[in-house]
Short mmCIF file of C-alpha atoms and ligand atoms in Angstrom, two decimals:
data_model
loop_
_atom_site.label_atom_id
_atom_site.label_comp_id
_atom_site.label_asym_id
_atom_site.label_seq_id
_atom_site.Cartn_x
_atom_site.Cartn_y
_atom_site.Cartn_z
CA MET D 1 0.06 -0.06 -0.03
CA ILE D 2 1.66 4.36 -0.69
CA PRO D 3 1.62 5.15 2.56
CA LYS D 4 -1.07 7.82 2.69
CA THR D 5 0.23 11.08 2.90
CA GLU D 6 -2.44 14.65 4.30
CA LYS D 7 -2.99 16.40 1.04
CA ILE D 8 -3.22 15.63 -3.21
CA TRP D 9 -2.53 19.05 -5.75
CA MET D 10 -5.94 18.86 -8.21
CA ASP D 11 -6.36 21.39 -10.18
CA GLY D 12 -4.91 23.96 -8.98
CA LYS D 13 -6.22 23.38 -5.28
CA PHE D 14 -5.06 20.78 -2.66
CA VAL D 15 -7.44 18.29 -1.26
CA ASN D 16 -7.10 15.09 1.62
CA TRP D 17 -5.68 12.43 0.08
CA ASP D 18 -9.04 10.03 0.02
CA ASP D 19 -10.67 13.25 -1.42
CA ALA D 20 -8.33 13.57 -4.91
CA LYS D 21 -10.92 10.93 -6.76
CA ILE D 22 -12.76 11.45 -10.84
CA HIS D 23 -14.52 9.82 -12.43
CA VAL D 24 -15.03 6.19 -13.65
CA LEU D 25 -15.71 7.84 -17.24
CA THR D 26 -12.11 9.56 -16.98
CA HIS D 27 -10.95 9.76 -20.80
CA SER D 28 -7.33 8.81 -20.26
CA LEU D 29 -8.22 5.62 -18.27
CA HIS D 30 -10.29 4.12 -21.08
CA TYR D 31 -7.64 5.34 -23.60
CA GLY D 32 -4.49 5.31 -21.65
CA LEU D 33 -2.91 8.38 -22.10
CA ALA D 34 -2.15 10.25 -19.36
CA LEU D 35 1.62 11.80 -19.45
CA PHE D 36 3.41 11.60 -15.84
CA GLU D 37 6.85 11.52 -14.24
CA GLY D 38 8.55 10.53 -11.67
CA ILE D 39 10.05 13.14 -9.57
CA ARG D 40 12.75 12.11 -6.10
CA CYS D 41 13.11 14.81 -3.03
CA TYR D 42 15.76 14.15 -0.61
CA GLU D 43 16.66 14.60 2.42
CA THR D 44 20.04 16.90 3.07
CA GLU D 45 22.46 19.17 6.32
CA GLU D 46 19.83 22.14 4.33
CA GLY D 47 15.98 20.51 4.45
CA PRO D 48 14.46 19.11 2.00
CA ALA D 49 16.11 19.10 -1.74
CA VAL D 50 14.50 17.67 -5.36
CA PHE D 51 15.97 16.98 -7.67
CA ARG D 52 16.93 17.56 -10.86
CA LEU D 53 12.70 19.56 -11.03
CA LYS D 54 13.24 22.07 -13.64
CA GLU D 55 14.30 18.93 -15.93
CA HIS D 56 11.17 16.78 -15.25
CA VAL D 57 9.30 19.32 -15.69
CA GLU D 58 10.30 20.06 -18.88
CA ARG D 59 9.88 17.13 -20.27
CA LEU D 60 6.75 16.62 -19.03
CA PHE D 61 5.63 20.09 -20.75
CA LYS D 62 7.81 17.76 -23.83
CA SER D 63 5.14 15.03 -23.10
CA ALA D 64 2.83 17.48 -24.05
CA HIS D 65 3.09 18.80 -26.27
CA ILE D 66 4.27 15.51 -28.83
CA PHE D 67 0.62 14.49 -28.44
CA THR D 68 -0.76 18.17 -28.61
CA LEU D 69 -2.99 18.57 -25.04
CA LYS D 70 -2.60 21.59 -23.85
CA ILE D 71 -2.12 21.82 -19.87
CA PRO D 72 -3.77 24.39 -18.39
CA PHE D 73 -0.39 25.43 -15.85
CA THR D 74 1.77 26.69 -17.49
CA GLU D 75 5.80 25.49 -16.34
CA THR D 76 6.25 27.31 -13.73
CA GLU D 77 2.47 26.75 -11.91
CA ILE D 78 3.35 23.52 -12.46
CA TYR D 79 6.22 23.38 -10.82
CA ASP D 80 5.16 25.51 -7.51
CA ALA D 81 2.42 23.29 -7.56
CA ILE D 82 5.21 20.33 -7.35
CA LYS D 83 7.22 21.80 -3.46
CA GLU D 84 4.11 23.51 -2.31
CA THR D 85 2.70 19.23 -2.38
CA ILE D 86 5.84 18.60 -0.17
CA ARG D 87 5.62 21.34 1.82
CA ILE D 88 2.88 20.85 3.15
CA ASN D 89 2.23 17.83 2.85
CA LYS D 90 5.97 17.45 5.55
CA ILE D 91 8.19 15.10 3.52
CA ASN D 92 11.44 15.43 4.04
CA SER D 93 12.05 12.53 1.81
CA CYS D 94 9.47 11.52 -0.93
CA TYR D 95 9.33 10.29 -4.77
CA ILE D 96 6.47 12.67 -6.48
CA ARG D 97 4.35 11.82 -8.32
CA PRO D 98 3.04 14.51 -11.21
CA ILE D 99 0.26 13.87 -13.69
CA VAL D 100 -2.15 15.38 -16.93
CA PHE D 101 -5.37 13.77 -18.03
CA ILE D 102 -7.19 14.12 -20.26
CA GLY D 103 -10.79 14.30 -17.77
CA TYR D 104 -14.42 13.30 -17.89
CA GLY D 105 -16.93 14.46 -21.20
CA SER D 106 -16.75 12.28 -23.72
CA MET D 107 -16.54 8.97 -24.97
CA GLY D 108 -14.44 7.69 -27.42
CA VAL D 109 -11.05 7.96 -29.55
CA TYR D 110 -11.02 11.01 -29.85
CA PRO D 111 -10.48 13.14 -26.83
CA LYS D 112 -12.60 16.90 -28.61
CA ASN D 113 -12.77 18.79 -25.67
CA ASN D 114 -12.82 16.68 -22.23
CA PRO D 115 -11.12 19.15 -20.17
CA ILE D 116 -7.32 18.41 -19.39
CA GLN D 117 -6.30 17.61 -16.28
CA VAL D 118 -3.97 17.98 -13.73
CA ALA D 119 -2.74 15.98 -9.93
CA ILE D 120 0.99 15.98 -8.20
CA ALA D 121 0.80 13.41 -5.53
CA ALA D 122 3.62 12.48 -2.79
CA TRP D 123 4.80 9.99 -0.56
CA SER D 124 7.89 8.31 0.64
CA TRP D 125 8.57 5.22 -1.62
CA GLY D 126 12.16 3.53 -0.48
CA ALA D 127 14.50 1.69 -2.95
CA TYR D 128 12.07 0.71 -5.40
CA LEU D 129 13.10 -3.59 -6.08
CA GLY D 130 14.11 -3.77 -2.82
CA LYS D 131 17.54 -2.15 -0.59
CA ASP D 132 19.12 -5.41 -1.35
CA ALA D 133 19.32 -4.92 -4.24
CA ILE D 134 20.76 -1.95 -4.57
CA GLN D 135 23.35 -3.17 -2.87
CA ASN D 136 23.79 -6.84 -4.49
CA GLY D 137 22.47 -6.79 -7.80
CA ILE D 138 19.42 -7.77 -9.30
CA LYS D 139 18.54 -10.41 -11.55
CA VAL D 140 17.31 -9.66 -15.61
CA LYS D 141 15.33 -11.92 -18.43
CA THR D 142 15.86 -10.74 -21.83
CA SER D 143 11.40 -9.87 -22.28
CA SER D 144 10.01 -11.83 -25.19
CA PHE D 145 8.57 -7.86 -25.48
CA ILE D 146 9.78 -6.19 -27.56
CA ARG D 147 10.14 -2.73 -27.36
CA ASN D 148 7.35 -1.54 -29.27
CA HIS D 149 8.44 0.66 -32.34
CA VAL D 150 9.12 4.75 -32.01
CA ASN D 151 6.12 5.45 -34.71
CA SER D 152 4.65 3.83 -32.38
CA SER D 153 5.41 4.57 -29.51
CA MET D 154 7.38 8.09 -29.63
CA SER D 155 9.19 7.63 -26.52
CA ARG D 156 10.43 11.36 -26.07
CA GLY D 157 7.15 10.94 -23.77
CA LYS D 158 6.25 9.73 -21.05
CA VAL D 159 2.71 8.36 -21.30
CA ALA D 160 1.71 6.15 -18.99
CA GLY D 161 -0.34 3.85 -22.05
CA TYR D 162 3.44 2.97 -23.06
CA TYR D 163 3.25 1.13 -19.28
CA VAL D 164 1.43 -1.53 -20.83
CA ASN D 165 4.14 -2.39 -22.95
CA GLY D 166 6.85 -2.42 -20.57
CA GLN D 167 3.88 -4.53 -17.95
CA LEU D 168 3.92 -6.87 -20.23
CA ALA D 169 7.77 -7.27 -19.97
CA LYS D 170 7.86 -7.04 -16.20
CA ILE D 171 4.68 -9.86 -15.85
CA GLU D 172 6.66 -11.99 -17.92
CA ALA D 173 10.19 -11.71 -16.04
CA VAL D 174 8.33 -11.90 -12.08
CA SER D 175 6.38 -14.74 -13.09
CA CYS D 176 10.06 -16.31 -14.82
CA GLY D 177 11.50 -15.11 -10.76
CA PHE D 178 12.71 -12.02 -12.21
CA ASP D 179 13.13 -8.84 -10.79
CA GLU D 180 13.19 -7.05 -13.79
CA ALA D 181 13.06 -7.34 -17.83
CA ILE D 182 14.79 -5.57 -20.53
CA LEU D 183 13.02 -5.27 -23.66
CA LEU D 184 15.05 -5.14 -27.55
CA ASP D 185 14.24 -2.82 -30.14
CA THR D 186 12.46 -3.20 -32.56
CA GLU D 187 15.78 -4.35 -34.47
CA GLY D 188 16.45 -6.40 -31.20
CA TYR D 189 19.15 -3.83 -29.90
CA VAL D 190 19.29 -3.63 -25.53
CA SER D 191 16.58 -0.35 -25.06
CA GLU D 192 15.49 -0.19 -21.18
CA GLY D 193 13.81 -2.04 -18.48
CA SER D 194 10.19 -1.68 -18.11
CA GLY D 195 10.47 1.94 -15.52
CA GLU D 196 15.47 1.48 -15.62
CA ASN D 197 17.31 3.41 -18.57
CA ILE D 198 20.56 0.92 -18.85
CA PHE D 199 23.94 0.77 -19.07
CA MET D 200 27.08 -1.26 -18.99
CA VAL D 201 30.33 -1.29 -18.08
CA ARG D 202 33.21 -3.41 -20.98
CA LYS D 203 37.10 -2.81 -20.90
CA GLY D 204 36.05 0.92 -18.63
CA ILE D 205 33.79 1.91 -21.52
CA LEU D 206 30.05 3.15 -20.04
CA LYS D 207 27.43 2.28 -22.68
CA THR D 208 24.14 3.77 -22.59
CA THR D 209 21.35 2.56 -25.08
CA PRO D 210 21.05 6.01 -27.74
CA LEU D 211 18.48 8.02 -27.64
CA THR D 212 16.13 6.34 -30.31
CA SER D 213 13.55 3.52 -28.45
CA ILE D 214 14.36 5.29 -24.53
CA LEU D 215 12.66 7.59 -22.72
CA GLU D 216 15.42 10.84 -21.76
CA GLY D 217 16.23 10.55 -18.96
CA VAL D 218 16.99 12.13 -16.78
CA THR D 219 18.46 9.89 -14.21
CA ARG D 220 20.58 8.41 -17.63
CA ASP D 221 21.87 12.35 -18.17
CA THR D 222 23.64 12.11 -14.79
CA VAL D 223 25.15 9.06 -14.78
CA ILE D 224 26.62 10.46 -17.86
CA ASN D 225 27.65 13.52 -16.06
CA ILE D 226 29.27 11.59 -13.00
CA ALA D 227 31.06 9.50 -15.63
CA LYS D 228 32.44 12.67 -16.88
CA ASP D 229 33.37 13.78 -13.75
CA LEU D 230 35.45 10.37 -13.16
CA GLY D 231 37.48 10.11 -16.18
CA ILE D 232 35.73 7.44 -17.70
CA GLU D 233 34.75 7.43 -21.31
CA VAL D 234 30.66 7.42 -21.88
CA ARG D 235 29.14 5.87 -25.70
CA GLU D 236 25.90 6.85 -26.25
CA GLU D 237 25.99 3.62 -28.47
CA ARG D 238 23.58 0.29 -29.40
CA PHE D 239 24.28 -3.55 -28.23
CA THR D 240 23.23 -6.18 -27.87
CA ARG D 241 22.21 -8.99 -25.44
CA ASP D 242 24.92 -11.08 -25.99
CA GLU D 243 27.54 -8.28 -25.52
CA LEU D 244 25.11 -7.62 -21.83
CA TYR D 245 26.47 -11.38 -21.05
CA ILE D 246 30.23 -10.66 -21.58
CA SER D 247 30.27 -7.26 -20.12
CA ASP D 248 31.78 -6.56 -16.81
CA GLU D 249 29.67 -4.27 -14.68
CA VAL D 250 25.00 -3.69 -16.43
CA PHE D 251 23.38 -1.58 -14.23
CA PHE D 252 19.73 0.53 -14.49
CA THR D 253 19.10 3.73 -14.37
CA GLY D 254 15.83 5.55 -13.51
CA THR D 255 14.63 8.14 -10.82
CA ALA D 256 12.26 4.72 -8.22
CA ALA D 257 15.27 2.01 -8.79
CA GLU D 258 18.05 5.47 -8.55
CA ILE D 259 21.60 2.69 -9.58
CA THR D 260 20.51 -0.57 -9.14
CA PRO D 261 22.86 -2.99 -10.25
CA ILE D 262 22.33 -6.08 -12.34
CA ARG D 263 24.06 -9.38 -11.76
CA GLU D 264 22.55 -11.38 -13.20
CA ILE D 265 20.84 -11.57 -17.24
CA ASP D 266 19.27 -14.82 -18.35
CA GLY D 267 20.77 -17.37 -16.18
CA ARG D 268 24.52 -15.79 -16.78
CA ILE D 269 26.56 -13.98 -13.47
CA ILE D 270 27.70 -10.20 -14.82
CA GLY D 271 30.73 -9.93 -13.81
CA SER D 272 31.86 -10.27 -9.85
CA GLY D 273 28.09 -11.67 -9.65
CA SER D 274 27.62 -8.44 -7.76
CA CYS D 275 27.95 -4.72 -7.34
CA GLY D 276 31.20 -3.42 -9.76
CA LEU D 277 34.09 -1.54 -8.62
CA VAL D 278 32.78 1.75 -11.82
CA THR D 279 28.82 1.52 -10.63
CA GLY D 280 29.83 2.04 -7.32
CA LYS D 281 32.10 4.92 -7.86
CA ILE D 282 29.25 5.76 -9.98
CA GLN D 283 26.60 5.06 -7.19
CA ASN D 284 28.37 6.69 -4.81
CA LEU D 285 28.54 9.94 -6.03
CA PHE D 286 25.28 10.12 -7.18
CA PHE D 287 23.72 9.57 -3.79
CA ASP D 288 26.33 13.12 -2.90
CA ILE D 289 24.45 14.96 -4.94
CA VAL D 290 21.36 14.29 -4.45
CA LYS D 291 22.15 14.20 -1.00
CA GLY D 292 23.40 18.14 -1.89
CA LYS D 293 26.83 16.51 -0.37
CA SER D 294 28.32 17.47 -4.48
CA PRO D 295 28.59 22.10 -4.77
CA LYS D 296 28.89 21.04 -8.01
CA TYR D 297 26.35 19.87 -8.56
CA LYS D 298 24.60 22.34 -5.99
CA HIS D 299 22.43 23.71 -8.83
CA TRP D 300 20.66 20.58 -10.14
CA LEU D 301 18.80 20.56 -6.30
CA ASP D 302 15.14 23.12 -5.60
CA PHE D 303 15.53 22.62 -1.36
CA VAL D 304 11.98 23.25 -0.23
N1 LIG U 1 13.03 4.30 -19.32
C1 LIG U 1 11.12 3.72 -18.34
C2 LIG U 1 10.23 3.67 -19.48
C3 LIG U 1 11.03 4.69 -17.54
O1 LIG U 1 10.37 4.37 -16.86
C4 LIG U 1 11.59 5.60 -16.78
C5 LIG U 1 11.38 6.02 -15.01
C6 LIG U 1 12.70 5.80 -17.28
C7 LIG U 1 13.78 5.00 -18.77
C8 LIG U 1 14.42 6.04 -16.28
O2 LIG U 1 13.25 8.11 -16.39
P1 LIG U 1 14.08 8.61 -16.29
O3 LIG U 1 13.40 8.61 -14.04
O4 LIG U 1 14.55 10.02 -15.60
O5 LIG U 1 15.89 8.27 -14.93
N2 LIG U 1 9.92 5.27 -14.25
C9 LIG U 1 9.06 5.82 -13.45
C10 LIG U 1 8.22 5.43 -12.95
C11 LIG U 1 8.86 3.85 -12.80
C12 LIG U 1 7.23 3.52 -11.66
O6 LIG U 1 7.41 2.37 -11.65
O7 LIG U 1 6.31 4.38 -11.48
C13 LIG U 1 10.10 7.02 -12.32
O8 LIG U 1 11.20 6.50 -12.02
O9 LIG U 1 10.25 7.52 -12.00
#
């Protein structure tokens, strides 16, 4: 169960958690077009700070632009509302979920003039794949389901309906005893996890998939910056599942998943079978940054 907080921001005002309700004929519930974000706020010595809030709000508006939906608030209003949601709920460390959806009105695929609604909730959410996962890594399965073709699901948008594809992969992986799935793209190259981007380390070089069939992850960009600081060469290029099998280290990145090492793929142990050296270094720097311990990246923190 989600641990309840006091208030949820809905269409410009705060309502009690239990009163944040919508009609069962809400358009997005039936047809899947809703745009959302996942953001984290961390506790720092100077108080709670939201990590890369600007980039998340920008991506939300870009998602809406791709689908030609007009959000009835400005970026600044949403940005302020997110901070206010954290303040009013008095939570120092939390996950924030803003969602833009098509409300109740007419039915049928074409959204016509239905209202565009916005909600923002925040709650405490620990390690996405379990605390042990961050330290010791997870077991993943290459999915039998492929990532939707980019002309069907334009992956620069973070859209609720796309996650049906991810859920097929995740349900399959879990039912086979794995923690998470890796989806290949329509050409057979590695794309990403059901809710994470992916990185591999081989011969000291860090590789991640190019931005073709994947979500443009904020954590992915953070890791690319961190790696450059550590003097690690980063390549954004396609790779195959067998290159993952023979790599030294593999890890997932995401707001919810943070930096999660992958210790096994399709029954093959990856590298040492635990959190690799490079992964560990990147993880340490990542947690220093989000917790306000890195002066260089203070500008990524928005104090609440
Ligand atoms: N790919 C996908 C498909 C994805 O859903 C996420 C985030 C990422 C990559 C990483 O993006 P970023 O968070 O900007 O680094 N997934 C969000 C939702 C997870 C969920 O289960 O809900 C998240 O991590 O918040």
